[in-house]
Short mmCIF file of C-alpha atoms in Angstrom, two decimals:
data_model
loop_
_atom_site.label_atom_id
_atom_site.label_comp_id
_atom_site.label_asym_id
_atom_site.label_seq_id
_atom_site.Cartn_x
_atom_site.Cartn_y
_atom_site.Cartn_z
CA MET X 1 25.28 11.44 -35.82
CA SER X 2 22.10 9.52 -36.62
CA VAL X 3 19.88 7.63 -34.24
CA ILE X 4 18.00 4.55 -35.42
CA ARG X 5 14.84 3.66 -33.54
CA GLU X 6 12.79 0.55 -33.98
CA PRO X 7 9.22 1.37 -35.06
CA GLY X 8 6.77 1.18 -32.19
CA ARG X 9 9.40 0.49 -29.55
CA PHE X 10 9.23 3.90 -27.93
CA SER X 11 5.41 3.95 -27.98
CA HIS X 12 5.24 0.46 -26.46
CA HIS X 13 7.64 1.48 -23.69
CA THR X 14 5.63 4.63 -23.03
CA ARG X 15 2.33 2.75 -22.89
CA THR X 16 3.81 0.18 -20.53
CA ARG X 17 5.16 2.90 -18.28
CA VAL X 18 1.83 4.73 -18.21
CA VAL X 19 -0.03 1.51 -17.40
CA GLY X 20 2.43 0.73 -14.60
CA VAL X 21 2.22 4.19 -13.05
CA THR X 22 -1.58 4.22 -13.31
CA ALA X 23 -1.89 0.78 -11.72
CA ALA X 24 0.55 1.73 -8.96
CA ALA X 25 -1.38 4.92 -8.24
CA ALA X 26 -4.65 2.99 -8.09
CA ALA X 27 -3.20 0.28 -5.83
CA ALA X 28 -1.57 2.85 -3.55
CA ALA X 29 -4.77 4.92 -3.34
CA VAL X 30 -6.83 1.84 -2.43
CA GLU X 31 -4.29 0.70 0.15
CA THR X 32 -3.89 4.16 1.68
CA LEU X 33 -7.66 4.67 1.93
CA ALA X 34 -8.33 1.21 3.40
CA VAL X 35 -5.42 1.23 5.86
CA GLY X 36 -6.04 4.88 6.71
CA LEU X 37 -9.71 4.36 7.60
CA TRP X 38 -8.89 1.21 9.57
CA PHE X 39 -6.09 3.07 11.37
CA VAL X 40 -8.41 5.91 12.36
CA PHE X 41 -10.98 3.43 13.70
CA VAL X 42 -8.56 1.39 15.82
CA VAL X 43 -5.75 3.82 16.74
CA VAL X 44 -6.73 7.47 16.38
CA GLU X 45 -10.31 7.28 17.63
CA PRO X 46 -11.45 5.49 20.80
CA ARG X 47 -11.57 1.80 19.96
CA ALA X 48 -14.83 -0.10 20.04
CA THR X 49 -15.87 -3.53 18.82
CA SER X 50 -18.18 -2.13 16.15
CA THR X 51 -15.56 0.21 14.71
CA ALA X 52 -12.89 -2.50 14.84
CA LEU X 53 -15.12 -4.84 12.84
CA ALA X 54 -15.95 -2.05 10.40
CA GLY X 55 -12.22 -1.43 10.00
CA LEU X 56 -11.58 -5.09 9.23
CA GLY X 57 -14.34 -5.02 6.64
CA ILE X 58 -12.75 -1.99 4.98
CA LEU X 59 -9.34 -3.71 5.03
CA PHE X 60 -10.83 -6.81 3.40
CA CYS X 61 -12.54 -4.83 0.65
CA GLY X 62 -9.35 -2.86 0.05
CA ALA X 63 -7.25 -6.03 -0.10
CA LEU X 64 -9.61 -7.64 -2.62
CA LEU X 65 -9.56 -4.53 -4.78
CA ARG X 66 -5.78 -4.24 -4.62
CA THR X 67 -5.42 -7.90 -5.59
CA SER X 68 -7.81 -7.35 -8.51
CA ILE X 69 -5.77 -4.36 -9.70
CA PHE X 70 -2.63 -6.50 -9.57
CA GLY X 71 -4.31 -9.31 -11.51
CA THR X 72 -5.88 -7.18 -14.24
CA THR X 73 -2.62 -5.29 -14.78
CA THR X 74 -0.25 -8.23 -14.97
CA THR X 75 -2.26 -11.13 -16.43
CA THR X 76 -5.07 -11.91 -18.86
CA ILE X 77 -6.83 -14.23 -16.43
CA GLN X 78 -10.56 -13.54 -16.28
CA ALA X 79 -11.44 -15.15 -12.94
CA LEU X 80 -9.75 -12.77 -10.51
CA LEU X 81 -11.36 -13.77 -7.21
CA THR X 82 -10.71 -17.49 -6.87
CA PRO X 83 -10.45 -19.03 -3.37
CA ARG X 84 -6.66 -18.98 -3.64
CA ARG X 85 -6.58 -15.27 -4.46
CA ILE X 86 -9.07 -14.46 -1.73
CA GLY X 87 -6.70 -16.31 0.62
CA VAL X 88 -3.86 -14.07 -0.55
CA SER X 89 -6.03 -11.04 0.25
CA LEU X 90 -6.70 -12.42 3.72
CA VAL X 91 -2.95 -12.57 4.38
CA LEU X 92 -2.82 -8.85 3.60
CA VAL X 93 -5.77 -8.18 5.90
CA ALA X 94 -4.17 -10.13 8.74
CA ALA X 95 -0.87 -8.24 8.39
CA TRP X 96 -2.29 -4.98 9.74
CA PRO X 97 -3.98 -6.12 13.00
CA LEU X 98 -0.87 -8.22 13.70
CA TRP X 99 1.28 -5.13 13.17
CA ILE X 100 -0.65 -2.95 15.60
CA LEU X 101 -1.00 -5.79 18.13
CA ILE X 102 2.77 -6.27 18.30
CA ALA X 103 3.41 -2.52 18.46
CA GLU X 104 0.96 -2.02 21.33
CA THR X 105 2.00 -5.16 23.23
CA VAL X 106 5.73 -4.34 23.23
CA GLY X 107 5.21 -0.58 23.33
CA GLY X 108 7.53 2.34 22.76
CA GLN X 109 10.20 2.56 20.11
CA ALA X 110 11.07 -1.13 20.50
CA GLY X 111 7.49 -2.09 19.73
CA LEU X 112 7.46 0.25 16.75
CA ALA X 113 10.64 -1.30 15.33
CA LEU X 114 9.61 -4.92 15.97
CA ALA X 115 6.15 -4.37 14.53
CA GLY X 116 7.67 -2.78 11.43
CA LEU X 117 9.97 -5.76 10.95
CA VAL X 118 7.09 -8.25 11.29
CA LEU X 119 4.96 -6.19 8.90
CA ALA X 120 7.72 -6.12 6.29
CA THR X 121 8.10 -9.90 6.58
CA THR X 122 4.35 -10.51 6.29
CA LEU X 123 4.03 -8.19 3.30
CA THR X 124 6.93 -9.93 1.56
CA LEU X 125 5.11 -13.23 2.06
CA GLN X 126 1.92 -11.69 0.68
CA PHE X 127 3.75 -10.39 -2.41
CA VAL X 128 5.22 -13.86 -3.02
CA LEU X 129 1.85 -15.59 -2.63
CA GLU X 130 0.22 -12.99 -4.85
CA ARG X 131 2.59 -13.74 -7.70
CA ARG X 132 2.04 -17.47 -7.31
CA ALA X 133 -1.74 -17.03 -7.19
CA PHE X 134 -1.59 -15.38 -10.63
CA HIS X 135 0.96 -17.92 -11.95
CA LEU X 136 3.80 -15.41 -12.32
CA SER X 137 7.37 -16.69 -12.13
CA SER X 138 9.92 -15.15 -9.79
CA THR X 139 13.58 -14.36 -10.37
CA TRP X 140 16.17 -13.08 -7.94
CA ARG X 141 15.40 -9.55 -9.16
CA CYS X 142 11.69 -10.07 -8.44
CA ARG X 143 12.44 -11.30 -4.95
CA LEU X 144 14.63 -8.29 -4.21
CA LEU X 145 11.91 -5.94 -5.45
CA MET X 146 9.31 -7.71 -3.32
CA ILE X 147 11.49 -7.38 -0.23
CA GLY X 148 12.26 -3.75 -1.05
CA GLY X 149 8.58 -2.97 -1.67
CA ALA X 150 7.55 -4.60 1.61
CA ILE X 151 10.19 -2.60 3.48
CA LEU X 152 8.94 0.62 1.86
CA VAL X 153 5.32 -0.01 2.84
CA ALA X 154 6.34 -1.06 6.36
CA SER X 155 8.48 2.08 6.67
CA GLY X 156 5.51 4.23 5.69
CA ALA X 157 3.35 2.45 8.27
CA THR X 158 6.04 2.97 10.92
CA LEU X 159 6.13 6.70 10.14
CA LEU X 160 2.34 6.81 10.42
CA LEU X 161 2.30 5.12 13.81
CA ALA X 162 5.27 7.14 15.10
CA ALA X 163 3.56 10.39 14.08
CA THR X 164 0.43 9.30 15.96
CA TRP X 165 2.18 8.08 19.09
CA PHE X 166 5.07 10.46 19.54
CA SER X 167 3.91 13.75 18.04
CA SER X 168 1.25 16.15 19.27
CA TRP X 169 1.82 18.58 16.41
CA SER X 170 -1.19 20.13 14.74
CA ALA X 171 -1.97 23.21 12.67
CA VAL X 172 -5.24 25.13 12.57
CA SER X 173 -6.18 27.45 9.73
CA ASP X 174 -7.77 30.85 10.06
CA PRO X 175 -11.57 30.70 10.28
CA ILE X 176 -13.41 30.31 6.98
CA GLN X 177 -16.83 31.92 6.93
CA LEU X 178 -19.61 29.78 5.46
CA GLY X 179 -22.73 31.83 5.93
CA SER X 180 -23.25 32.25 9.65
CA ARG X 181 -20.77 29.53 10.54
CA SER X 182 -16.99 29.53 10.90
CA VAL X 183 -15.08 26.48 9.68
CA PHE X 184 -11.52 25.61 10.72
CA LEU X 185 -9.19 23.30 8.84
CA ILE X 186 -7.08 21.18 11.17
CA VAL X 187 -4.01 19.25 10.06
CA GLU X 188 -2.65 16.74 12.56
CA ALA X 189 0.56 14.75 12.68
CA TYR X 190 -1.10 11.41 11.83
CA GLN X 191 -2.48 12.92 8.61
CA LEU X 192 1.03 13.79 7.48
CA GLY X 193 2.05 10.27 8.48
CA LEU X 194 -0.74 8.90 6.30
CA LEU X 195 0.51 11.01 3.41
CA ALA X 196 4.01 9.56 3.90
CA PHE X 197 2.49 6.07 3.94
CA GLY X 198 0.70 6.73 0.66
CA ILE X 199 3.90 7.94 -1.00
CA CYS X 200 5.80 4.86 0.20
CA ALA X 201 3.01 2.58 -1.04
CA PHE X 202 3.00 4.25 -4.46
CA VAL X 203 6.77 3.90 -4.90
CA ALA X 204 6.65 0.26 -3.78
CA HIS X 205 3.85 -0.67 -6.18
CA GLN X 206 5.30 1.36 -9.04
CA ARG X 207 8.58 -0.54 -8.83
CA ARG X 208 6.74 -3.87 -8.72
CA PHE X 209 4.52 -3.09 -11.70
CA HIS X 210 7.42 -1.66 -13.69
CA GLN X 211 9.39 -4.88 -13.24
CA LEU X 212 6.41 -7.07 -14.11
CA LEU X 213 5.43 -5.16 -17.24
CA GLU X 214 8.89 -4.45 -18.62
CA TYR X 215 10.51 -7.87 -18.26
#
């Protein structure tokens, strides 16, 4: 049995896949770092006005960078940060304080579930606006992937908040001698929740970029 392959087809598919995975990893890393630092400032550590403002600044920088990664990966447009695209980034920034506000106001598992639902809805809106800001058309498949991606990211965020609120688990390593000092490595539940969030964000962005680059 013989197999006929079109010249360059496999290499093009491979390059596209590598670009998509790389862009997804970059977007997920930026989002995890920005949301993670903001989360530590406003949820894990005692909240203060200065740290809350610093957290918002980190979220804004992360949102701009994530939007730029999306634009450079999916289009050939040179001007990435137009007012419209900055507005799309602001929707992403606003999604996170709204999420934690709803969760804390309602409280408990009900607050966790309602906040997750609102976050998924807001992220879906942000994904839609992001595509329009870069003049990308949407099909029913795109819309399903946007909804699925938003649900994945919101699920990761829910796991992060649940691990912080409802788990007191932690693990401490044996002492590590550094000269005259002993250093301990501490792993807490929220850190595992942040890892779960990062994985969910990567899968969500990878599926989005794969669809955009392949079709």
